[in-house]
Coordinates of C-alpha atoms and ligand atoms in Angstrom, one line a residue:
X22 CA 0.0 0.0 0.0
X23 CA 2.9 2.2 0.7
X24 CA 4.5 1.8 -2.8
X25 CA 0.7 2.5 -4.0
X26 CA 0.8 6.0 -2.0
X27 CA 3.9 7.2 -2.9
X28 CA 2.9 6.3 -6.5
X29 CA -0.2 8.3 -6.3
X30 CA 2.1 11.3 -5.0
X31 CA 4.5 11.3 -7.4
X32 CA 1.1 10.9 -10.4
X33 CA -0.2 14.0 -8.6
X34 CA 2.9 16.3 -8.5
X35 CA 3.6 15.8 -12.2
X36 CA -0.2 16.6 -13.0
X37 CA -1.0 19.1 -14.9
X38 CA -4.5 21.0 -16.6
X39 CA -5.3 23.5 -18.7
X40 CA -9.1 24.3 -18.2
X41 CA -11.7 24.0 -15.7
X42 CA -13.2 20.5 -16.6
X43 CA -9.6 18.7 -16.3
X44 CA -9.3 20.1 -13.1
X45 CA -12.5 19.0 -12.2
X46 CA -11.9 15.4 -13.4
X47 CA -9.0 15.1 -11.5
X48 CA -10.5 15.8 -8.6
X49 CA -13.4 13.8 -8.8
X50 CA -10.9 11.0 -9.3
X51 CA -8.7 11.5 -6.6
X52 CA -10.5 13.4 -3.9
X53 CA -14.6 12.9 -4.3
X54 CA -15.9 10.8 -2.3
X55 CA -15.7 7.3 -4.6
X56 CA -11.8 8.3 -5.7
X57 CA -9.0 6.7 -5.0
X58 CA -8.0 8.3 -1.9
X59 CA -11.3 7.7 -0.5
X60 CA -10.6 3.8 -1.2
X61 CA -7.0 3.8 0.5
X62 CA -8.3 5.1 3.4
X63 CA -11.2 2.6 3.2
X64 CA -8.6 0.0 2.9
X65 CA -6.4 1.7 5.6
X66 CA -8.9 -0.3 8.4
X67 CA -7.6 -3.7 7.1
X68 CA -3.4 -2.4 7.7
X69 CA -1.2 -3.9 10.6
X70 CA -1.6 -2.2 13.8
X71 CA 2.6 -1.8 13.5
X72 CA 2.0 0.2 10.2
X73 CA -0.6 2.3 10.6
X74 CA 1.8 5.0 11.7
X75 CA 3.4 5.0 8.6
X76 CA 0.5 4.4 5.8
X77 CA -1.5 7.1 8.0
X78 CA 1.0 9.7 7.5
X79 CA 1.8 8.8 4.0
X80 CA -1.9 8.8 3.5
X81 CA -2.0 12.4 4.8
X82 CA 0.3 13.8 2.8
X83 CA -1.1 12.1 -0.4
X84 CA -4.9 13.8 0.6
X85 CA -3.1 17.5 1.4
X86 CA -0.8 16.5 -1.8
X87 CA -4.1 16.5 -3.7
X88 CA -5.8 19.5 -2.4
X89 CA -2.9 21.8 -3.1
X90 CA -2.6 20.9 -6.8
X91 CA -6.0 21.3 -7.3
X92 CA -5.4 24.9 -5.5
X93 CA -2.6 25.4 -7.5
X94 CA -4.3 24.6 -10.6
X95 CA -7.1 26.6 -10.0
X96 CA -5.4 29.7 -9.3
X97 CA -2.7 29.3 -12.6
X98 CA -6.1 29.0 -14.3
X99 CA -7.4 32.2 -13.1
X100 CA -4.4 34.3 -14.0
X101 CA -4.1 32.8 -17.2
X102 CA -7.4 33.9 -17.9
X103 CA -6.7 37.9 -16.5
X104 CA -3.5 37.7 -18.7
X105 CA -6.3 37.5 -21.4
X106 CA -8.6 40.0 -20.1
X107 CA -6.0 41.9 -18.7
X108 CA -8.5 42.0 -15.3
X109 CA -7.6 41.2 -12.0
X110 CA -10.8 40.5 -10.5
X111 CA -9.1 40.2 -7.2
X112 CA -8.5 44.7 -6.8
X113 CA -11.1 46.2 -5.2
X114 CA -14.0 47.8 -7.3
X115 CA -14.1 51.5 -8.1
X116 CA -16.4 52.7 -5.3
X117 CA -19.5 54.7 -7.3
X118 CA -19.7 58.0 -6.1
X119 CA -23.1 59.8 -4.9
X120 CA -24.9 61.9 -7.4
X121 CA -26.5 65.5 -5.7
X122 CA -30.3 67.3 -6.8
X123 CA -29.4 70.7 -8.9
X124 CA -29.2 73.5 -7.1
X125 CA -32.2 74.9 -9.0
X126 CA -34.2 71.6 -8.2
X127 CA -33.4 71.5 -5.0
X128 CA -34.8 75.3 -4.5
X129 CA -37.9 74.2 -6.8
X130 CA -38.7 71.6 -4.7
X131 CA -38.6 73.5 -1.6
X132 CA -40.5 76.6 -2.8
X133 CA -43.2 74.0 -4.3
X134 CA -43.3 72.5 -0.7
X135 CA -44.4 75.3 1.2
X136 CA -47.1 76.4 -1.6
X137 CA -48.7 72.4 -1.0
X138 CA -48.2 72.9 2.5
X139 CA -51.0 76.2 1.6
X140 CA -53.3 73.6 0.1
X141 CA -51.6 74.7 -3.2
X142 CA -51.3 71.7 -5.8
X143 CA -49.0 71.5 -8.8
X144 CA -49.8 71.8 -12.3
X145 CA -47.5 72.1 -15.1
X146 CA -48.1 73.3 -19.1
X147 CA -46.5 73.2 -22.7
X148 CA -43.0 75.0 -23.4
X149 CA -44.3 75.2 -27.1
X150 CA -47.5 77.9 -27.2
X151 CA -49.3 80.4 -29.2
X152 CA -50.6 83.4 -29.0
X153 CA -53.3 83.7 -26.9
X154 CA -51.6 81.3 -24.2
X155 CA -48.5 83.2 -23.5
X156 CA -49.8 87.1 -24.2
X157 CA -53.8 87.6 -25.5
X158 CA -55.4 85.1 -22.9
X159 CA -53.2 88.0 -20.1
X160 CA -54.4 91.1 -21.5
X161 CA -51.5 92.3 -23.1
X162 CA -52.3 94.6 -25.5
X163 CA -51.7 94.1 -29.2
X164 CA -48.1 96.4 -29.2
X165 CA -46.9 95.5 -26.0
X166 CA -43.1 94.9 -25.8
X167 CA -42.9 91.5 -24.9
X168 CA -44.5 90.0 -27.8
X169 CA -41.2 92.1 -30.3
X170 CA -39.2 89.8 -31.8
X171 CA -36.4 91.0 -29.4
X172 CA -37.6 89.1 -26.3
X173 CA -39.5 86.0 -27.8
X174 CA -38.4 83.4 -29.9
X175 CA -40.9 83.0 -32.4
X176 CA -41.1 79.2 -33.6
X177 CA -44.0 80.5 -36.6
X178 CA -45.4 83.1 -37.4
X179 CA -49.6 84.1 -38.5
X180 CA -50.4 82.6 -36.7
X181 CA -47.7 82.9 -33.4
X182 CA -46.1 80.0 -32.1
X183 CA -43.5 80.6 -29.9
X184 CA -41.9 79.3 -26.5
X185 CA -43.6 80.4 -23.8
X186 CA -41.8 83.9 -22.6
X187 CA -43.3 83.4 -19.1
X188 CA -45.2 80.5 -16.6
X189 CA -47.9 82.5 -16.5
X190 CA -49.3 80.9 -19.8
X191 CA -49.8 78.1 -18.0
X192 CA -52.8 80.4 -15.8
X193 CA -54.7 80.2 -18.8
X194 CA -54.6 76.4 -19.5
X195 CA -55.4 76.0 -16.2
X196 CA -58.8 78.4 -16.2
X197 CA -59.3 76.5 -19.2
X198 CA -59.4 72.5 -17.8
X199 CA -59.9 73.5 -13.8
X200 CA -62.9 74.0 -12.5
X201 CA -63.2 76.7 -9.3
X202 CA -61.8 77.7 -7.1
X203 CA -58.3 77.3 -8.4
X204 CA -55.3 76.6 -6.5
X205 CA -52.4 75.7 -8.1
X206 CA -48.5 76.3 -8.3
X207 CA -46.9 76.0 -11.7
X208 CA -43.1 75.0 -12.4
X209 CA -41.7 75.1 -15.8
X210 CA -38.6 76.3 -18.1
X211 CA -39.5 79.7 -19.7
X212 CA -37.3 81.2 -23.1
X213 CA -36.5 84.9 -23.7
X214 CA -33.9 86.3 -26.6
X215 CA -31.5 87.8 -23.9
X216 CA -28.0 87.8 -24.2
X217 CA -26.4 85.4 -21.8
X218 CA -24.0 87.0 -19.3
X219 CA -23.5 86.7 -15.4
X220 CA -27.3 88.1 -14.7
X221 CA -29.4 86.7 -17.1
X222 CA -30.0 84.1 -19.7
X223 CA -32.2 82.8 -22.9
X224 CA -33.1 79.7 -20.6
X225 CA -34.2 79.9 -17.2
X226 CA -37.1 78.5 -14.6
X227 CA -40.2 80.4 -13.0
X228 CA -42.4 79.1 -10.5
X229 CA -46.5 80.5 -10.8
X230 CA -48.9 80.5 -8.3
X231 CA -52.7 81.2 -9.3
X232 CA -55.4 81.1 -6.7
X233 CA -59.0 81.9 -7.9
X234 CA -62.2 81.7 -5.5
X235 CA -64.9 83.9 -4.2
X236 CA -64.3 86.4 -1.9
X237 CA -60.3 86.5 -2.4
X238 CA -58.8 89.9 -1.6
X239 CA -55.2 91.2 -1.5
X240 CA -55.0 90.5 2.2
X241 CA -55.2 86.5 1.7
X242 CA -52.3 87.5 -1.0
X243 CA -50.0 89.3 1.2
X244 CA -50.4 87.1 4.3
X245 CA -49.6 83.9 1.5
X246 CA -46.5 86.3 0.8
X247 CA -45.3 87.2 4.1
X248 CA -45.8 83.0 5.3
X249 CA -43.7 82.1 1.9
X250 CA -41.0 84.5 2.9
X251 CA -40.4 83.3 6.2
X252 CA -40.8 80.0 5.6
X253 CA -37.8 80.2 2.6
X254 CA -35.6 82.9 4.3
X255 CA -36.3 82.2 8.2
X256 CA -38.7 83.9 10.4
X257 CA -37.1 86.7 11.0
X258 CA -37.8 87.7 7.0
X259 CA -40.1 91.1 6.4
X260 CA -41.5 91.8 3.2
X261 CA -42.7 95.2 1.2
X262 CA -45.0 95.1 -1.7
X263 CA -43.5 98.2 -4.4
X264 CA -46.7 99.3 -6.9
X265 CA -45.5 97.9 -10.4
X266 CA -47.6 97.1 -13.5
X267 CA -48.0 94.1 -14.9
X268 CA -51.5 93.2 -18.2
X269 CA -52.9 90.6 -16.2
X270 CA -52.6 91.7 -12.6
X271 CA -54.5 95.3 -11.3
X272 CA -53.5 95.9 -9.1
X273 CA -49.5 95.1 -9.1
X274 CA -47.0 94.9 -6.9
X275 CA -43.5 93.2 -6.6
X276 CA -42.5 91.9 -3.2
X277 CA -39.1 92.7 -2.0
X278 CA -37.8 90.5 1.1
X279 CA -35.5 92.4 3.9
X280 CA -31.7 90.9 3.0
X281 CA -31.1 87.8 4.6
X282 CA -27.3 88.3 5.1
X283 CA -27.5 91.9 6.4
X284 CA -30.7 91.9 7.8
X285 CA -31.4 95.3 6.6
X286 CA -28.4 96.8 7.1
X287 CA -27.3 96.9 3.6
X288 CA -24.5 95.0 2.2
X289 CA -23.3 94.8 -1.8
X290 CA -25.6 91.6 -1.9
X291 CA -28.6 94.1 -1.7
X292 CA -27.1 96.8 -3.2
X293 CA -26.8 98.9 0.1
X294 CA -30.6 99.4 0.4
X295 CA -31.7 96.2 3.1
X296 CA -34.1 94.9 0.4
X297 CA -34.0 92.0 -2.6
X298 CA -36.3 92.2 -5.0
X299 CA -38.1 88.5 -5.5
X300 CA -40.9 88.5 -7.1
X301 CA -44.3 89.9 -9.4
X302 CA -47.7 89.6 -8.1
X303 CA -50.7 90.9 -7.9
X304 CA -55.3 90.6 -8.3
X305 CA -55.8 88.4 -11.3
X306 CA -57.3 91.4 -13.7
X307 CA -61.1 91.4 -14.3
X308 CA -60.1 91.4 -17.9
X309 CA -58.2 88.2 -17.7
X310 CA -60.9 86.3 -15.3
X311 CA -63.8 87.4 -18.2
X312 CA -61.4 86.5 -21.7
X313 CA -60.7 83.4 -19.8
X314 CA -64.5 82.3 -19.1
X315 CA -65.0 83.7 -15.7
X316 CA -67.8 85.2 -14.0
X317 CA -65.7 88.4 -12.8
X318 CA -68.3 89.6 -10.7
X319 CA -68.6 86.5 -8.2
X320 CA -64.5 85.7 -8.2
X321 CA -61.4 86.9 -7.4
X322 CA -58.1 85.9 -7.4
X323 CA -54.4 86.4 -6.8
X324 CA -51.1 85.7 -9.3
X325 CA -47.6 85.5 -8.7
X326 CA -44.2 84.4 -10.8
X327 CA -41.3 84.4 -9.5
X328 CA -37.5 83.0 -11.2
X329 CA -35.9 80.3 -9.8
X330 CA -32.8 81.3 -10.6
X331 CA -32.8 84.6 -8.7
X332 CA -34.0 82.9 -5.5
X333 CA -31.1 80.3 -5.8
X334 CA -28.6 83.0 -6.0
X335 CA -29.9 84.5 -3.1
X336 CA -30.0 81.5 -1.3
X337 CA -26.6 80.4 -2.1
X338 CA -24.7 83.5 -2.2
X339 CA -24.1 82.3 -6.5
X340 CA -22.5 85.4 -8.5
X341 CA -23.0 83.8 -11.9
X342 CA -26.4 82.5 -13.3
X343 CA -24.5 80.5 -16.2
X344 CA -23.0 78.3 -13.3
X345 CA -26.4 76.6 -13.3
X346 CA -25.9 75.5 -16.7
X347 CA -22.8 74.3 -17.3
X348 CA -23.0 71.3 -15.3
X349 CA -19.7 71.2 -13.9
X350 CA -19.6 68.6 -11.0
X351 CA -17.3 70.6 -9.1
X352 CA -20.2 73.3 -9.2
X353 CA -23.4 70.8 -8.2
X354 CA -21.6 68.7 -5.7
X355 CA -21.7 71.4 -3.4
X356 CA -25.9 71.7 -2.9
X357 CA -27.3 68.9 -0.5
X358 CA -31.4 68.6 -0.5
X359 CA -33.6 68.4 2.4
X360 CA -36.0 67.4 -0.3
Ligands
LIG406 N1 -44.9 86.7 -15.7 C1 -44.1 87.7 -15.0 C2 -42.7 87.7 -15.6 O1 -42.4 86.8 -16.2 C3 -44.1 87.4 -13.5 C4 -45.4 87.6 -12.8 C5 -45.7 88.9 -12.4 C6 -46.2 86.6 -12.7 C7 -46.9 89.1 -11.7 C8 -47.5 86.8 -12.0 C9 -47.8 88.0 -11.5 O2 -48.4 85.8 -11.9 O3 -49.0 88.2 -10.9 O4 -42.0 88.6 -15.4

């Protein structure tokens, strides 16, 4: 049985395979559980008490003599195989890094959170619109500014299709498929022919809100304004409504909010004077209630647009508006959401 052994050791030690299924042979013939080791030590019951030292050692070393070259094997297998991927599945993997919300999302999100938390749901409308959507359905009148060729970008003309210049297109749809009372907030991506510098750009985002009911009055507008400021800026936030003009608000106002870095002191952030402009508002004009279908002597209603951008900047402390845009990681890894 010893010659037998040491025979077996020496047929191991010269073995050699090249692919998986040799290997796998081999050790199905040596080491499973019907191979020939398996039968010496079977046979290893029937050995001379004054041998069994012996045979059991040489039978040890033929069993670990086994496992190793099927180790061995294995392993010259697997780096003959990275030699032809040129992988070594042993490294570690490339750990995947986090991705971040936009800057401009993440300020979306939150000023869309505090208009639901006013019972204010969301509604969006079409980039592409004509005519009436985006100017005759708001009371501008036929030579107002906005509808020249310098601000909008015209996609066809007679009859006008053009992207929308402002969110405030979307008011209309929305008097068009809501029924009353109306309370909605409107995100969307609004288009203007401006040159691109640090302060503004061709491409940039508005936020809408439209509320339409009976009985609604400028108070409920302000006090929506004044909880909206404090809720974005912190509670210690004042606002001031400026008279302005706008077709389909009378009246108008735009809200400044007191200057959240020098809390009215004045700073270069707000230009020395406490206060940052933030956005349009104003009474939905009769005009605009009655060319849209409603019944201007029983409702009333309040409007207000405001860009996203601006806020952000605010927000952020951001000195250039075309950072938004250029998508440079460095840039957008910086902004973490709460939402
Ligand atoms: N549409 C205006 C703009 O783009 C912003 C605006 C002003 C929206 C007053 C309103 C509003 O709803 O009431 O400049």
């Amino acid at each position: 049985m010893l010659d037998q052994i040491k025979q077996l050791i020496s047929e191991i030690g010269s073995f050699t395979a090249t692919t998986p299924e040799e290997i796998e042979q081999f050790r199905i013939k040596h080491l499973s559980k019907k191979g020939t080791i398996a039968a010496l030590f079977d046979d290893f019951k029937n050995i001379p008490n004054e041998q069994k030292k012996e045979i059991g050692k040489a039978l040890n070393e033929l069993k670990t003599t086994a496992l190793a070259k099927v180790n061995e094997l294995k392993e010259r297998l697997c780096n003959a195989d990275q030699g032809k991927t040129g992988l070594d599945l042993t490294l570690p993997g490339d750990p995947i890094k986090n991705g971040s919300r936009h800057p401009l999302s993440i300020v979306k999100n939150e000023i869309l959170s505090i208009f639901n938390k006013l019972g204010f749901t969301i509604s969006e409308g079409p980039e592409i619109e004509d005519d009436w959507h985006n100017f005759s359905a708001l009371n501008f009148p036929e030579e107002h500014p906005a509808r020249d060729m310098q601000d909008t970008f015209f996609i066809e003309k007679n009859p006008d299709i053009l992207l929308h210049t402002h969110t405030s297109s979307v008011q209309v749809r929305d008097m068009e498929t809501h029924s009353l009372p109306i309370r909605l907030v409107t995100p969307g991506r609004v288009f203007r022919n401006e040159a691109i510098s640090a302060r503004a750009h061709c491409i940039f985002h508005q936020i809408e809100a439209l509320y339409i009911d009976e009985n609604v009055s400028f108070a409920d507008l302000k006090q929506t304004l004044t909880y909206f400021a404090k809720e974005l800026f912190g509670p210690e936030t004042r606002i001031r409504l400026r008279p302005s003009y706008f077709p389909f608000t009378e009246p108008s106002a735009e809200m400044d909010v007191s200057c959240s870095l020098c809390h009215g002191e004045g700073c270069n952030v707000c230009k020395g004077t406490g206060w940052l402009e933030i956005l349009g508002c104003g009474m939905v004009d009769p005009n605009v209630l009655e060319l849209n279908g409603i019944d201007k002597e029983k409702y009333t209603g309040f409007a207000l647009g405001m860009g996203i951008e601006r806020i952000a900047m605010l927000k952020y402390g951001i000195k250039d508006l075309r950072l938004f845009f250029e998508n440079d990681i460095r840039f957008l890894e910086q902004f973490t959401a709460a939402i």
